[in-house]
């Protein structure tokens, strides 16, 4: 049974992903993926935190989900998509869908790396340059990993600026 359970869970996820493949529009795909996430990470009725009252309240608060949309997106980006991408590299048919999912997932909450890069590269504040999807944010995180070796040295010795000015495509460090 221990060997069947992970396989059946994998098969269930693969069936759900194949269903997503049929969706044509980006908005429909995003909404369906988030609904699928709500179902997959559903808080059971027996969970004590599902219905609880605050310390100063006598009434029970409305049903609470333990994993909100932002946490579900984090799970997709940092766990599920890499796992299924490794699986797809062996089986092939899922890879285009997984890349498409990365393009439709909403971005994770902003962090210091994306804030720093957006301000340095584009000299813009958050409302002027919104990260519209998860792939944009992952790209900015990769730029930070590859080129921002010392956060405090500033950008005057940045290798990315040199590469952009030269217009060459040299291998990344």
XYZ file of C-alpha atoms in Angstrom:
173
model
C 0.000 0.000 0.000
C 2.878 2.382 0.754
C 4.026 2.076 -2.857
C 0.520 2.452 -4.325
C -0.385 5.621 -2.456
C 2.267 7.901 -4.001
C 1.640 6.394 -7.447
C -2.122 6.954 -7.180
C -1.538 10.518 -5.976
C 0.790 11.104 -8.924
C -1.771 9.657 -11.336
C -4.470 11.894 -9.865
C -2.315 14.999 -10.314
C -1.408 13.960 -13.866
C -5.099 13.580 -14.752
C -5.815 17.052 -13.366
C -2.916 18.512 -15.361
C -4.155 16.856 -18.561
C -7.554 18.442 -17.945
C -5.843 21.848 -17.673
C -4.170 21.272 -21.025
C -7.533 21.605 -22.782
C -8.121 25.156 -21.543
C -7.354 27.726 -24.195
C -7.369 31.164 -22.597
C -4.904 32.399 -20.026
C -7.571 33.714 -17.639
C -9.505 30.454 -17.715
C -6.328 28.468 -17.142
C -5.308 30.649 -14.181
C -8.765 30.480 -12.566
C -9.037 26.721 -13.054
C -5.531 26.143 -11.682
C -6.317 28.174 -8.563
C -9.630 26.320 -8.125
C -7.784 23.024 -8.490
C -5.333 24.225 -5.843
C -8.195 25.098 -3.493
C -9.561 21.581 -3.907
C -6.164 19.900 -3.568
C -5.143 21.896 -0.498
C -8.608 22.022 1.021
C -8.793 22.408 4.778
C -10.769 19.448 6.174
C -13.943 20.111 8.147
C -12.471 18.481 11.257
C -9.547 20.946 11.345
C -9.890 23.049 14.556
C -8.604 26.216 12.898
C -11.245 26.048 10.182
C -13.822 27.605 12.499
C -12.573 29.568 15.429
C -13.260 32.742 17.307
C -10.751 35.420 18.125
C -9.832 36.149 21.720
C -11.983 39.265 21.903
C -14.830 37.861 19.811
C -17.721 35.700 20.811
C -18.896 34.877 17.289
C -17.180 32.265 15.183
C -15.279 33.692 12.243
C -16.230 32.545 8.733
C -14.560 29.400 7.396
C -10.815 29.850 7.172
C -8.498 28.180 4.664
C -5.120 27.261 6.105
C -3.429 27.782 2.724
C -4.380 30.990 0.977
C -3.807 31.790 -2.681
C -0.288 33.180 -2.159
C 0.861 30.051 -0.309
C -0.682 27.860 -2.976
C 1.233 29.764 -5.660
C 4.426 29.288 -3.623
C 3.747 25.554 -3.473
C 3.197 25.396 -7.218
C 6.298 27.386 -8.114
C 8.737 25.943 -5.598
C 7.523 22.344 -5.321
C 4.902 21.085 -7.742
C 6.131 22.608 -11.014
C 9.773 21.505 -10.472
C 8.594 18.006 -9.491
C 6.363 17.638 -12.536
C 9.032 19.187 -14.771
C 11.460 16.466 -13.654
C 8.730 13.916 -14.413
C 8.021 15.547 -17.796
C 11.682 15.370 -18.780
C 11.289 11.584 -18.657
C 7.874 11.433 -20.332
C 7.815 14.559 -22.502
C 4.147 15.368 -22.978
C 3.735 17.651 -19.944
C 6.605 20.085 -20.466
C 4.765 22.645 -22.684
C 1.844 22.735 -20.246
C 4.149 23.277 -17.259
C 5.853 26.192 -19.012
C 2.423 27.616 -19.790
C 1.406 27.260 -16.125
C 4.479 29.230 -15.078
C 3.321 32.002 -17.414
C -0.219 32.132 -16.000
C 0.440 31.775 -12.278
C 0.207 35.075 -10.420
C 3.517 36.339 -9.033
C 4.620 35.550 -5.511
C 4.652 38.396 -2.996
C 7.471 40.824 -3.699
C 10.726 40.323 -1.824
C 13.905 42.327 -1.347
C 15.592 40.892 -4.445
C 12.779 41.729 -6.853
C 12.294 45.154 -5.257
C 16.038 45.900 -5.529
C 16.281 44.772 -9.165
C 13.137 46.581 -10.257
C 14.404 49.813 -8.723
C 17.924 49.427 -10.122
C 17.072 48.174 -13.595
C 13.963 50.214 -14.278
C 14.154 53.001 -11.655
C 10.487 52.394 -10.960
C 8.342 51.801 -7.936
C 6.017 48.809 -7.663
C 2.836 50.281 -9.219
C 4.726 51.526 -12.297
C 6.235 48.104 -13.082
C 4.007 45.300 -11.837
C 5.206 41.731 -12.139
C 2.323 40.269 -14.107
C 3.169 36.596 -13.734
C 5.350 34.160 -11.921
C 7.825 33.693 -14.750
C 8.752 37.402 -14.672
C 9.441 37.159 -10.979
C 11.446 33.950 -11.352
C 13.482 35.663 -14.077
C 14.261 38.579 -11.785
C 15.250 36.187 -9.000
C 17.587 34.393 -11.428
C 19.154 37.721 -12.432
C 19.729 38.506 -8.757
C 21.305 35.092 -8.206
C 23.560 35.368 -11.259
C 24.657 38.996 -11.063
C 24.039 40.547 -7.631
C 26.974 39.013 -5.795
C 27.278 41.782 -3.228
C 24.136 43.710 -2.424
C 26.068 46.654 -0.985
C 28.669 47.178 -3.744
C 26.081 48.837 -5.914
C 25.655 48.472 -9.632
C 28.685 50.337 -10.963
C 30.667 47.070 -11.335
C 27.716 44.894 -12.356
C 28.490 42.266 -14.994
C 24.935 42.477 -16.358
C 25.366 46.133 -17.289
C 28.630 45.288 -19.052
C 26.965 42.454 -20.980
C 24.059 44.676 -22.007
C 26.380 47.484 -23.130
C 28.538 45.114 -25.177
C 25.492 43.441 -26.694
C 27.137 40.045 -26.500
C 25.763 36.824 -25.174
C 28.506 35.521 -22.945
C 27.885 32.595 -20.602
C 26.546 33.425 -17.178
C 28.908 33.311 -14.181
